[in-house]
Amino acid sequence: MTLRDRVAGHPVVARLLAAVVAGLLLFASFPPRTLWFLAPVGIAILTLVVRGSGRVRGGFGYGIIAGLGFFLPLLPWTGIYVGSVPWLALSAVCAVYVGIFGGLARLVSGLPGWPLWVAACWSLTEWIRASFPFGGFPWGKLAFGQSDGWYLPYAMLGGAPLVSFVVALTGTGLAALAVWLLAILRRETPRSEARHLTSWYRIVAAAMLVAIVPLTGVILRTALPGPEDGNRPITVAAIQGSVPRLGLDFNAQRRAVLDNHVKRTEELAAEVAAGRAPQPDVVIWPENSSDIDPLRNSDAAALITKASRDIKAPILVGAVLVNDDRTTTNSVIVWNGADGPGERHDKKIIQPFAEYLPMRSFFRLFSEYADRAGYFVPGNDDGVVHVQPATGGAAVPIGVATCYEVAFDRAFEDALRAGAQILTVPSNNATFGDSEMTFQQLAMSRVRAVEHGRAVVVSVTTGVSAIITADGVIQQQTEQFVPAALVAQLPLRTDTTLATRIGPAPEAVLCILAAAAAVAAAIQRRARVTRAVPLGRQ
């Protein structure tokens, strides 16, 4: 018995295995690997698995299997210090959305032009996952695996949603190419010349789609801004002070975390004084660099003030602030020497099950770590803080997205509308050890740089900190778990990309197209079933 006969005899097993492979290929396309080209292949295999005339729930089931193959290896960092239950639960929930894609893909795969509709269905399910429940979880968007790939320049036209769509469209084009080629090889096409030519036209169209979409991304790269394109430059420093220890209790020695960042800043100040480093206009500390509230604790305030005076520049301090009602905010404060604290950004998109716990009494039944979740409340500012450069000139509007916020497409929208000319992502990854989470998040910052045409400064407690230019290229980066400082001259930019100007419109259009296609396919399927039922049974 040949392999083909074995596969034909066990179609369900073959599809299940193929679904797992599809999910693993999607995972393998994400950082720290640079195998971005595997994502369209994974989508192609998944499309072939779920495509067919069977029940929609069959596509849903295969989609879930692929989703588990994707998210289980992508998200183990969520359970490093809290056990496997949160990791498995989150992966299973995310897999359900891939299951929804599988069901929708099976539904619309009978429509003319089905590669387009199937790709739009992927966009729809990514939007749903990034929105519901508890504010959504966009981790694992196809776009975030493309920071080193040919598709990245599409971000300046339609943001991360457009990047995900064109990756999915390439994959569904590959699937169509495989389907139609196999049909001809099996001599399943009608023998009439007209129908035979139509089949070849389809193959040529699919091949052109598969080639043109990524090559267009290569051409678009020439339109990205250069690393020095922009208005006047400013010199920015990113401080990585590191922490006493990793894990949930990284900040048990809060004073040590603050001291580390003060110390590395003062070391940079000494290098500047000796002429070994340029004078920074602004210094950026990471999220949680001062978990001692400097607005309530005079010792913390004095340390930050001294560091700012020594470096002769304002510092953006990541701090946990205690409110009058005993809730907390995750904030970034502009701290300018003796003038002390100025404007601040309070993190607007806070992380469920970490910074706060929805339905705390319910989830407490499942994990002893439930009460470790914080009592943070979201801010409502526009995400911009203004900094007066140390070397003079007009105040600079800096857009801030703190850690988890950068995963959301809306993270920088308000900041860009408020005039942000440079972006920063202060972050704290000490609670995720040496996992791939750091590199996955760094890739998101690269996508945001291209999306908005702005340089991005990533400052992380334990690394990887980085300087990213407006074309998404990492100009400098640190090693993990060592104190470090990055200093770079970056251009301020006031020009806006098309993606910034039109905001969520491309995603909305793709979602509407997917929903319309699903409705049309459902009506078509219902009509076929009705015609197939004998009149006496109606």
Coordinates of C-alpha atoms in Angstrom, one line a residue:
M1 CA 0.0 0.0 0.0
T2 CA 1.4 3.4 -1.0
L3 CA 1.6 6.4 1.2
R4 CA -1.1 8.0 -0.9
D5 CA -3.4 5.0 -0.3
R6 CA -2.7 5.2 3.4
V7 CA -3.6 8.9 3.5
A8 CA -6.7 8.3 1.4
G9 CA -7.8 5.6 3.8
H10 CA -7.5 7.9 6.9
P11 CA -8.5 11.4 5.7
V12 CA -9.4 12.6 9.2
V13 CA -6.0 11.6 10.7
A14 CA -4.2 13.1 7.7
R15 CA -6.1 16.4 8.1
L16 CA -5.4 16.5 11.9
L17 CA -1.7 16.0 11.3
A18 CA -1.7 18.6 8.6
A19 CA -3.5 21.0 10.9
V20 CA -0.8 20.5 13.6
V21 CA 1.9 21.2 11.0
A22 CA 0.2 24.4 9.9
G23 CA 0.1 25.6 13.5
L24 CA 3.7 24.8 14.1
L25 CA 4.7 26.6 10.9
L26 CA 2.9 29.7 12.0
F27 CA 4.7 29.5 15.4
A28 CA 8.1 29.0 13.7
S29 CA 7.6 32.2 11.7
F30 CA 7.8 34.3 14.9
P31 CA 10.9 35.8 16.5
P32 CA 13.5 35.2 17.7
R33 CA 13.6 33.1 14.5
T34 CA 13.6 34.9 11.1
L35 CA 11.6 32.3 9.3
W36 CA 8.8 34.8 8.3
F37 CA 8.2 33.1 5.0
L38 CA 6.8 30.1 6.8
A39 CA 3.6 32.0 7.8
P40 CA 2.1 31.9 4.3
V41 CA 2.9 28.3 4.0
G42 CA 1.2 27.6 7.3
I43 CA -1.9 29.5 6.2
A44 CA -1.9 27.6 2.9
I45 CA -1.8 24.2 4.6
L46 CA -4.5 25.2 7.1
T47 CA -6.7 26.5 4.2
L48 CA -6.3 23.2 2.4
V49 CA -7.2 21.3 5.6
V50 CA -10.4 23.2 6.3
R51 CA -11.5 23.7 2.7
G52 CA -14.3 21.5 1.5
S53 CA -18.0 21.0 1.3
G54 CA -18.4 19.3 4.7
R55 CA -19.9 20.7 7.8
V56 CA -18.7 24.0 9.1
R57 CA -18.1 22.5 12.5
G58 CA -15.5 20.2 10.9
G59 CA -13.5 23.2 9.8
F60 CA -13.9 24.7 13.3
G61 CA -12.4 21.5 14.8
Y62 CA -9.4 21.4 12.5
G63 CA -8.9 25.1 13.1
I64 CA -8.7 24.5 16.8
I65 CA -6.1 21.8 16.4
A66 CA -4.0 24.2 14.2
G67 CA -4.5 26.9 16.8
L68 CA -3.2 24.7 19.6
G69 CA -0.2 23.9 17.4
F70 CA 0.4 27.6 17.0
F71 CA -0.3 29.1 20.5
L72 CA 0.9 26.4 22.8
P73 CA 4.6 26.8 21.7
L74 CA 4.1 30.6 21.3
L75 CA 2.8 31.4 24.8
P76 CA 4.6 29.3 27.4
W77 CA 6.1 32.5 28.9
T78 CA 2.6 33.2 30.3
G79 CA 3.1 30.3 32.7
I80 CA 6.8 30.5 33.6
Y81 CA 6.2 31.6 37.2
V82 CA 2.5 30.8 37.7
G83 CA 2.3 27.2 36.5
S84 CA 0.9 25.7 33.4
V85 CA -2.8 26.3 33.9
P86 CA -2.8 30.0 32.7
W87 CA -0.6 29.1 29.7
L88 CA -2.8 26.1 28.7
A89 CA -6.1 28.1 29.3
L90 CA -4.9 31.1 27.3
S91 CA -3.6 28.9 24.4
A92 CA -6.9 27.0 24.3
V93 CA -8.9 30.3 24.2
C94 CA -6.7 31.7 21.4
A95 CA -7.1 28.4 19.5
V96 CA -10.8 28.8 19.5
Y97 CA -10.4 31.9 17.3
V98 CA -8.4 29.9 14.8
G99 CA -11.2 27.4 15.0
I100 CA -13.7 30.2 14.0
F101 CA -11.4 30.9 11.1
G102 CA -11.5 27.3 10.1
G103 CA -15.3 27.2 10.2
L104 CA -15.6 30.5 8.2
A105 CA -13.0 29.4 5.7
R106 CA -14.9 26.2 5.0
L107 CA -18.1 28.2 4.6
V108 CA -16.7 30.7 2.1
S109 CA -14.4 28.3 0.2
G110 CA -17.1 27.6 -2.3
L111 CA -17.5 31.2 -3.4
P112 CA -15.9 32.5 -6.6
G113 CA -12.6 34.2 -5.7
W114 CA -12.5 32.2 -2.5
P115 CA -8.8 33.0 -1.7
L116 CA -9.7 36.6 -1.1
W117 CA -12.6 35.8 1.2
V118 CA -10.7 33.2 3.2
A119 CA -7.9 35.7 3.8
A120 CA -10.4 38.3 4.9
C121 CA -11.8 35.8 7.3
W122 CA -8.4 35.5 8.9
S123 CA -8.5 39.3 9.3
L124 CA -11.9 39.1 10.9
T125 CA -10.9 36.5 13.5
E126 CA -7.7 38.4 14.3
W127 CA -9.9 41.5 15.0
I128 CA -12.3 39.5 17.2
R129 CA -9.4 38.0 19.2
A130 CA -7.8 41.5 19.6
S131 CA -11.1 42.9 21.0
F132 CA -12.9 40.2 23.0
P133 CA -13.0 39.3 25.9
F134 CA -11.5 41.6 28.5
G135 CA -10.2 44.0 25.9
G136 CA -8.8 41.2 23.7
F137 CA -5.4 39.6 23.3
P138 CA -3.7 40.5 19.9
W139 CA -0.5 38.5 20.6
G140 CA 0.2 36.2 17.7
K141 CA -1.1 38.4 14.9
L142 CA 0.6 37.3 11.7
A143 CA 2.0 40.8 11.3
F144 CA 4.1 40.4 14.4
G145 CA 6.1 37.6 12.8
Q146 CA 7.0 39.7 9.8
S147 CA 9.5 42.3 11.2
D148 CA 12.3 40.8 9.2
G149 CA 10.2 39.9 6.2
W150 CA 9.2 41.3 2.8
Y151 CA 5.6 42.1 4.0
L152 CA 6.6 44.6 6.7
P153 CA 6.4 47.7 4.4
Y154 CA 2.7 47.1 4.0
A155 CA 2.4 48.4 7.6
M156 CA 2.8 52.0 6.4
L157 CA -0.3 51.6 4.2
G158 CA -2.7 49.8 6.5
G159 CA -0.9 49.0 9.8
A160 CA -0.6 45.5 11.3
P161 CA -4.0 44.4 10.0
L162 CA -3.0 44.9 6.4
V163 CA 0.3 43.1 6.9
S164 CA -1.6 40.1 8.4
F165 CA -4.1 40.2 5.5
V166 CA -1.4 40.1 2.7
V167 CA 0.4 37.3 4.5
A168 CA -2.9 35.3 4.7
L169 CA -3.7 36.2 1.1
T170 CA -0.4 34.8 -0.1
G171 CA -1.2 31.7 1.8
T172 CA -4.7 31.3 0.4
G173 CA -3.2 32.0 -3.1
L174 CA -0.7 29.1 -2.5
A175 CA -3.6 26.9 -1.5
A176 CA -5.6 27.8 -4.6
L177 CA -2.5 27.1 -6.8
A178 CA -2.2 23.7 -5.2
V179 CA -5.9 22.9 -5.6
W180 CA -6.0 23.8 -9.3
L181 CA -2.7 22.3 -10.2
L182 CA -3.7 19.0 -8.5
A183 CA -7.0 19.0 -10.4
I184 CA -5.2 19.3 -13.8
L185 CA -2.6 16.7 -12.8
R186 CA -5.4 14.3 -11.9
R187 CA -7.2 15.1 -15.2
E188 CA -10.2 16.2 -13.2
T189 CA -10.8 19.2 -15.5
P190 CA -13.3 18.9 -18.3
R191 CA -11.8 17.9 -21.6
S192 CA -13.5 20.8 -23.4
E193 CA -10.8 23.3 -24.5
A194 CA -12.6 26.3 -23.1
R195 CA -12.9 24.8 -19.6
H196 CA -9.3 23.5 -19.8
L197 CA -8.0 27.0 -20.6
T198 CA -10.1 28.4 -17.7
S199 CA -8.3 26.1 -15.3
W200 CA -4.9 27.3 -16.6
Y201 CA -6.0 30.9 -16.3
R202 CA -6.9 30.2 -12.6
I203 CA -3.4 28.7 -12.1
V204 CA -1.7 31.7 -13.7
A205 CA -3.8 34.1 -11.6
A206 CA -3.0 32.3 -8.4
A207 CA 0.7 32.1 -9.3
M208 CA 0.7 35.9 -10.0
L209 CA -1.0 36.6 -6.7
V210 CA 1.6 34.5 -4.8
A211 CA 4.4 36.3 -6.5
I212 CA 3.1 39.9 -6.7
V213 CA 2.0 40.3 -3.1
P214 CA 5.4 39.7 -1.5
L215 CA 7.3 41.4 -4.3
T216 CA 5.2 44.5 -3.9
G217 CA 6.3 44.6 -0.3
V218 CA 9.9 44.5 -1.5
I219 CA 9.2 47.5 -3.8
L220 CA 7.4 49.4 -1.0
R221 CA 10.5 49.1 1.1
T222 CA 12.1 51.8 -1.1
A223 CA 9.5 54.2 0.0
L224 CA 10.3 53.8 3.7
P225 CA 12.0 56.8 5.4
G226 CA 15.7 56.5 5.9
P227 CA 17.2 56.4 9.4
E228 CA 18.1 60.1 9.1
D229 CA 15.0 61.4 7.3
G230 CA 13.0 63.9 9.3
N231 CA 13.2 67.2 10.9
R232 CA 15.7 68.3 13.6
P233 CA 17.3 65.4 15.5
I234 CA 17.5 64.8 19.2
T235 CA 19.8 62.6 21.1
V236 CA 18.0 59.9 23.1
A237 CA 19.4 57.5 25.8
A238 CA 17.7 54.3 26.9
I239 CA 18.7 52.9 30.3
Q240 CA 18.6 49.2 31.1
G241 CA 19.3 48.9 34.8
S242 CA 18.4 45.2 35.3
V243 CA 16.8 43.8 38.4
P244 CA 18.0 41.8 41.4
R245 CA 16.2 38.7 40.4
L246 CA 13.7 37.5 37.8
G247 CA 10.2 36.2 38.5
L248 CA 7.0 37.6 40.0
D249 CA 9.0 38.9 43.0
F250 CA 11.5 40.8 40.8
N251 CA 10.4 44.0 42.6
A252 CA 10.6 42.6 46.2
Q253 CA 13.8 44.7 46.4
R254 CA 12.2 47.8 44.9
R255 CA 14.9 50.1 46.1
A256 CA 17.5 47.9 44.4
V257 CA 15.7 48.2 41.1
L258 CA 15.6 52.0 41.4
D259 CA 19.2 52.1 42.5
N260 CA 20.2 50.0 39.5
H261 CA 18.7 52.5 37.1
V262 CA 20.1 55.5 39.0
K263 CA 23.5 53.9 38.9
R264 CA 23.6 53.2 35.2
T265 CA 22.3 56.7 34.5
E266 CA 25.1 58.2 36.6
E267 CA 27.6 56.0 34.8
L268 CA 26.4 57.4 31.5
A269 CA 26.6 60.9 33.0
A270 CA 30.3 60.2 33.8
E271 CA 30.9 59.0 30.2
V272 CA 29.2 62.2 28.8
A273 CA 31.4 64.4 31.1
A274 CA 34.5 62.6 29.9
G275 CA 33.5 63.1 26.3
R276 CA 33.0 59.4 25.6
A277 CA 29.3 59.7 25.0
P278 CA 27.1 62.5 23.5
Q279 CA 24.9 64.6 25.8
P280 CA 21.4 63.2 25.6
D281 CA 18.4 65.4 25.2
V282 CA 16.2 63.0 27.1
V283 CA 16.8 59.7 29.0
I284 CA 14.2 57.0 29.0
W285 CA 13.9 54.5 31.8
P286 CA 11.8 51.3 31.6
E287 CA 8.4 50.4 33.0
N288 CA 8.7 49.7 36.8
S289 CA 12.1 51.3 37.1
S290 CA 10.7 52.9 40.2
D291 CA 8.1 50.7 41.8
I292 CA 8.5 53.0 44.8
D293 CA 6.0 55.8 44.2
P294 CA 8.3 58.9 43.8
L295 CA 5.3 61.2 44.2
R296 CA 4.8 59.9 47.8
N297 CA 8.3 58.8 48.7
S298 CA 10.9 61.6 49.2
D299 CA 13.9 59.2 49.0
A300 CA 12.9 57.9 45.6
A301 CA 12.2 61.4 44.4
A302 CA 15.6 62.6 45.6
L303 CA 17.4 59.7 43.8
I304 CA 15.6 60.5 40.5
T305 CA 16.3 64.2 40.9
K306 CA 20.0 63.6 41.4
A307 CA 20.2 61.2 38.4
S308 CA 18.5 63.8 36.2
R309 CA 20.8 66.6 37.4
D310 CA 23.9 64.4 36.9
I311 CA 22.9 63.5 33.3
K312 CA 21.7 67.1 32.7
A313 CA 18.6 65.9 31.0
P314 CA 14.9 65.1 31.7
I315 CA 14.2 61.4 32.5
L316 CA 11.1 59.5 31.5
V317 CA 10.6 57.4 34.7
G318 CA 8.5 54.3 34.7
A319 CA 6.7 54.3 38.1
V320 CA 3.9 52.6 40.0
L321 CA 1.8 55.3 41.5
V322 CA -0.6 54.8 44.4
N323 CA -3.9 56.6 44.1
D324 CA -5.9 58.0 47.0
D325 CA -8.4 55.1 46.7
R326 CA -5.5 52.6 47.0
T327 CA -5.7 51.6 43.4
T328 CA -2.5 52.0 41.3
T329 CA -1.5 53.3 37.9
N330 CA 1.4 52.2 35.7
S331 CA 2.8 55.5 34.7
V332 CA 5.6 57.2 32.8
I333 CA 6.6 60.6 34.4
V334 CA 8.7 63.3 32.9
W335 CA 11.2 64.1 35.6
N336 CA 13.3 67.2 35.0
G337 CA 16.0 67.8 37.6
A338 CA 15.2 70.1 40.4
D339 CA 11.9 71.0 38.7
G340 CA 10.8 67.4 39.5
P341 CA 7.8 65.6 38.0
G342 CA 5.9 67.0 35.0
E343 CA 3.6 65.5 32.5
R344 CA 2.8 61.8 32.7
H345 CA 1.3 58.9 30.7
D346 CA -0.9 56.5 32.7
K347 CA -1.0 53.1 30.9
K348 CA -4.4 52.9 29.2
I349 CA -4.5 49.3 28.1
I350 CA -3.8 47.3 31.2
Q351 CA -3.2 43.6 31.2
P352 CA -6.0 41.3 32.5
F353 CA -4.9 38.5 34.9
A354 CA -1.7 40.4 35.7
E355 CA -2.2 44.1 36.3
Y356 CA -5.8 43.5 37.3
L357 CA -8.0 40.5 37.6
P358 CA -11.5 40.5 36.1
M359 CA -14.0 38.4 38.2
R360 CA -11.4 38.0 40.9
S361 CA -13.6 35.9 43.2
F362 CA -14.3 33.4 40.4
F363 CA -10.8 33.0 39.1
R364 CA -9.5 32.7 42.7
L365 CA -11.1 29.2 42.6
F366 CA -8.7 28.0 39.9
S367 CA -5.3 29.4 40.9
E368 CA -3.5 30.4 44.1
Y369 CA -1.9 33.1 42.0
A370 CA -5.1 35.0 41.4
D371 CA -4.5 37.4 44.3
R372 CA -1.1 38.2 42.9
A373 CA -2.8 40.2 40.1
G374 CA -2.7 43.9 40.8
Y375 CA -5.3 46.5 41.3
F376 CA -4.3 48.8 38.4
V377 CA -6.7 51.2 36.8
P378 CA -6.4 52.5 33.2
G379 CA -5.4 56.1 32.4
N380 CA -7.3 58.3 29.9
D381 CA -4.6 60.6 28.5
D382 CA -3.6 60.9 24.8
G383 CA -0.3 59.0 25.3
V384 CA 1.9 62.0 24.7
V385 CA 4.4 63.6 27.1
H386 CA 6.3 66.8 26.2
V387 CA 10.0 67.0 27.0
Q388 CA 12.2 70.0 26.9
P389 CA 15.5 68.9 25.2
A390 CA 18.6 69.3 27.3
T391 CA 20.5 71.0 24.4
G392 CA 17.7 73.5 23.8
G393 CA 15.0 74.0 21.2
A394 CA 11.2 73.5 21.3
A395 CA 9.6 70.9 23.5
V396 CA 9.4 67.5 21.9
P397 CA 6.1 65.5 22.0
I398 CA 7.0 61.8 22.7
G399 CA 4.3 59.1 22.2
V400 CA 4.3 56.4 24.9
A401 CA 3.0 52.9 24.8
T402 CA 3.9 51.0 27.9
C403 CA 4.8 47.3 27.4
Y404 CA 1.6 45.4 26.8
E405 CA 0.0 48.4 25.1
V406 CA 2.3 48.1 22.0
A407 CA 0.5 44.9 21.0
F408 CA -2.7 46.9 20.3
D409 CA -3.2 48.7 17.0
R410 CA -4.8 51.6 18.9
A411 CA -1.9 52.1 21.2
F412 CA -0.3 55.0 19.4
E413 CA -3.3 56.3 17.5
D414 CA -4.1 59.1 20.1
A415 CA -0.4 59.9 20.4
L416 CA 0.0 60.5 16.7
R417 CA -3.1 62.6 16.5
A418 CA -1.7 64.6 19.4
G419 CA 1.5 65.3 17.4
A420 CA 4.0 62.7 18.6
Q421 CA 7.3 63.0 16.7
I422 CA 9.1 60.1 18.2
L423 CA 7.8 57.0 20.1
T424 CA 8.9 55.0 23.1
V425 CA 8.0 51.6 24.5
P426 CA 9.2 51.3 28.2
S427 CA 8.8 47.8 29.3
N428 CA 9.5 45.3 32.1
N429 CA 10.0 41.7 31.1
A430 CA 11.5 40.5 34.4
T431 CA 8.4 38.4 35.1
F432 CA 8.9 36.4 31.9
G433 CA 12.5 35.2 32.4
D434 CA 14.6 34.4 29.3
S435 CA 11.6 33.4 27.2
E436 CA 10.9 34.4 23.6
M437 CA 8.4 37.0 24.9
T438 CA 11.0 39.7 24.8
F439 CA 11.8 39.1 21.1
Q440 CA 8.1 38.8 20.2
Q441 CA 7.4 42.2 21.8
L442 CA 10.4 43.8 20.2
A443 CA 9.1 42.8 16.8
M444 CA 5.8 44.6 17.6
S445 CA 7.8 47.8 18.2
R446 CA 9.4 47.4 14.8
V447 CA 6.0 47.0 13.1
R448 CA 4.8 50.2 14.9
A449 CA 7.9 52.1 13.7
V450 CA 7.0 51.4 10.1
E451 CA 3.2 51.8 10.6
H452 CA 3.6 55.3 11.9
G453 CA 6.9 56.4 10.3
R454 CA 8.5 57.2 13.6
A455 CA 11.7 56.1 15.4
V456 CA 11.0 53.9 18.4
V457 CA 13.0 53.7 21.6
V458 CA 12.5 50.5 23.6
S459 CA 13.8 50.6 27.2
V460 CA 13.4 47.4 29.1
T461 CA 14.5 46.5 32.7
T462 CA 16.2 43.3 31.7
G463 CA 16.4 43.6 28.0
V464 CA 16.2 43.5 25.1
S465 CA 16.3 47.4 24.9
A466 CA 16.7 48.8 21.4
I467 CA 16.8 51.8 19.1
I468 CA 14.6 51.3 16.1
T469 CA 14.6 53.6 13.1
A470 CA 11.4 54.6 11.2
D471 CA 12.0 51.9 8.6
G472 CA 11.8 49.2 11.3
V473 CA 15.5 48.5 11.4
I474 CA 17.1 47.8 14.8
Q475 CA 20.0 50.3 15.0
Q476 CA 21.2 49.3 18.4
Q477 CA 20.2 46.7 21.0
T478 CA 21.4 45.4 24.3
E479 CA 22.0 41.9 25.6
Q480 CA 19.6 40.5 28.2
F481 CA 20.1 40.6 32.0
V482 CA 23.0 43.1 32.0
P483 CA 22.9 46.8 32.9
A484 CA 23.4 48.9 29.7
A485 CA 22.8 52.2 28.1
L486 CA 22.0 53.0 24.5
V487 CA 22.5 56.5 23.1
A488 CA 21.5 57.5 19.6
Q489 CA 20.6 60.6 17.6
L490 CA 17.2 60.2 16.1
P491 CA 15.2 62.5 13.7
L492 CA 11.9 64.0 14.8
R493 CA 9.2 63.5 12.2
T494 CA 6.0 65.3 11.6
D495 CA 5.0 63.6 8.3
T496 CA 2.3 60.9 8.7
T497 CA 1.9 57.6 6.9
L498 CA -1.3 56.5 5.2
A499 CA -1.8 54.0 7.9
T500 CA -1.7 56.7 10.6
R501 CA -4.1 58.9 8.7
I502 CA -6.8 56.3 8.0
G503 CA -6.4 54.4 11.3
P504 CA -8.5 51.2 11.6
A505 CA -10.3 51.7 8.3
P506 CA -8.5 48.9 6.4
E507 CA -9.3 46.4 9.1
A508 CA -12.9 47.5 9.2
V509 CA -13.2 47.0 5.4
L510 CA -11.7 43.5 5.6
C511 CA -14.0 42.5 8.4
I512 CA -17.0 43.8 6.6
L513 CA -16.0 41.9 3.4
A514 CA -15.5 38.7 5.4
A515 CA -18.8 39.0 7.2
A516 CA -20.6 39.7 3.8
A517 CA -18.9 36.7 2.2
A518 CA -19.9 34.5 5.1
V519 CA -23.5 35.6 4.9
A520 CA -23.6 35.0 1.1
A521 CA -22.0 31.6 1.5
A522 CA -24.4 30.6 4.2
I523 CA -27.4 31.6 2.0
Q524 CA -25.9 29.7 -0.9
R525 CA -25.3 26.6 1.2
R526 CA -28.9 26.8 2.6
A527 CA -30.3 27.1 -0.9
R528 CA -28.3 24.0 -2.0
V529 CA -29.6 22.0 1.0
T530 CA -33.2 23.1 0.3
R531 CA -32.9 22.0 -3.4
A532 CA -31.5 18.7 -2.4
V533 CA -34.4 17.8 0.0
P534 CA -37.2 15.9 -1.8
L535 CA -40.4 17.8 -2.0
G536 CA -42.2 15.3 0.2
R537 CA -39.8 15.9 3.1
Q538 CA -40.1 19.7 3.1

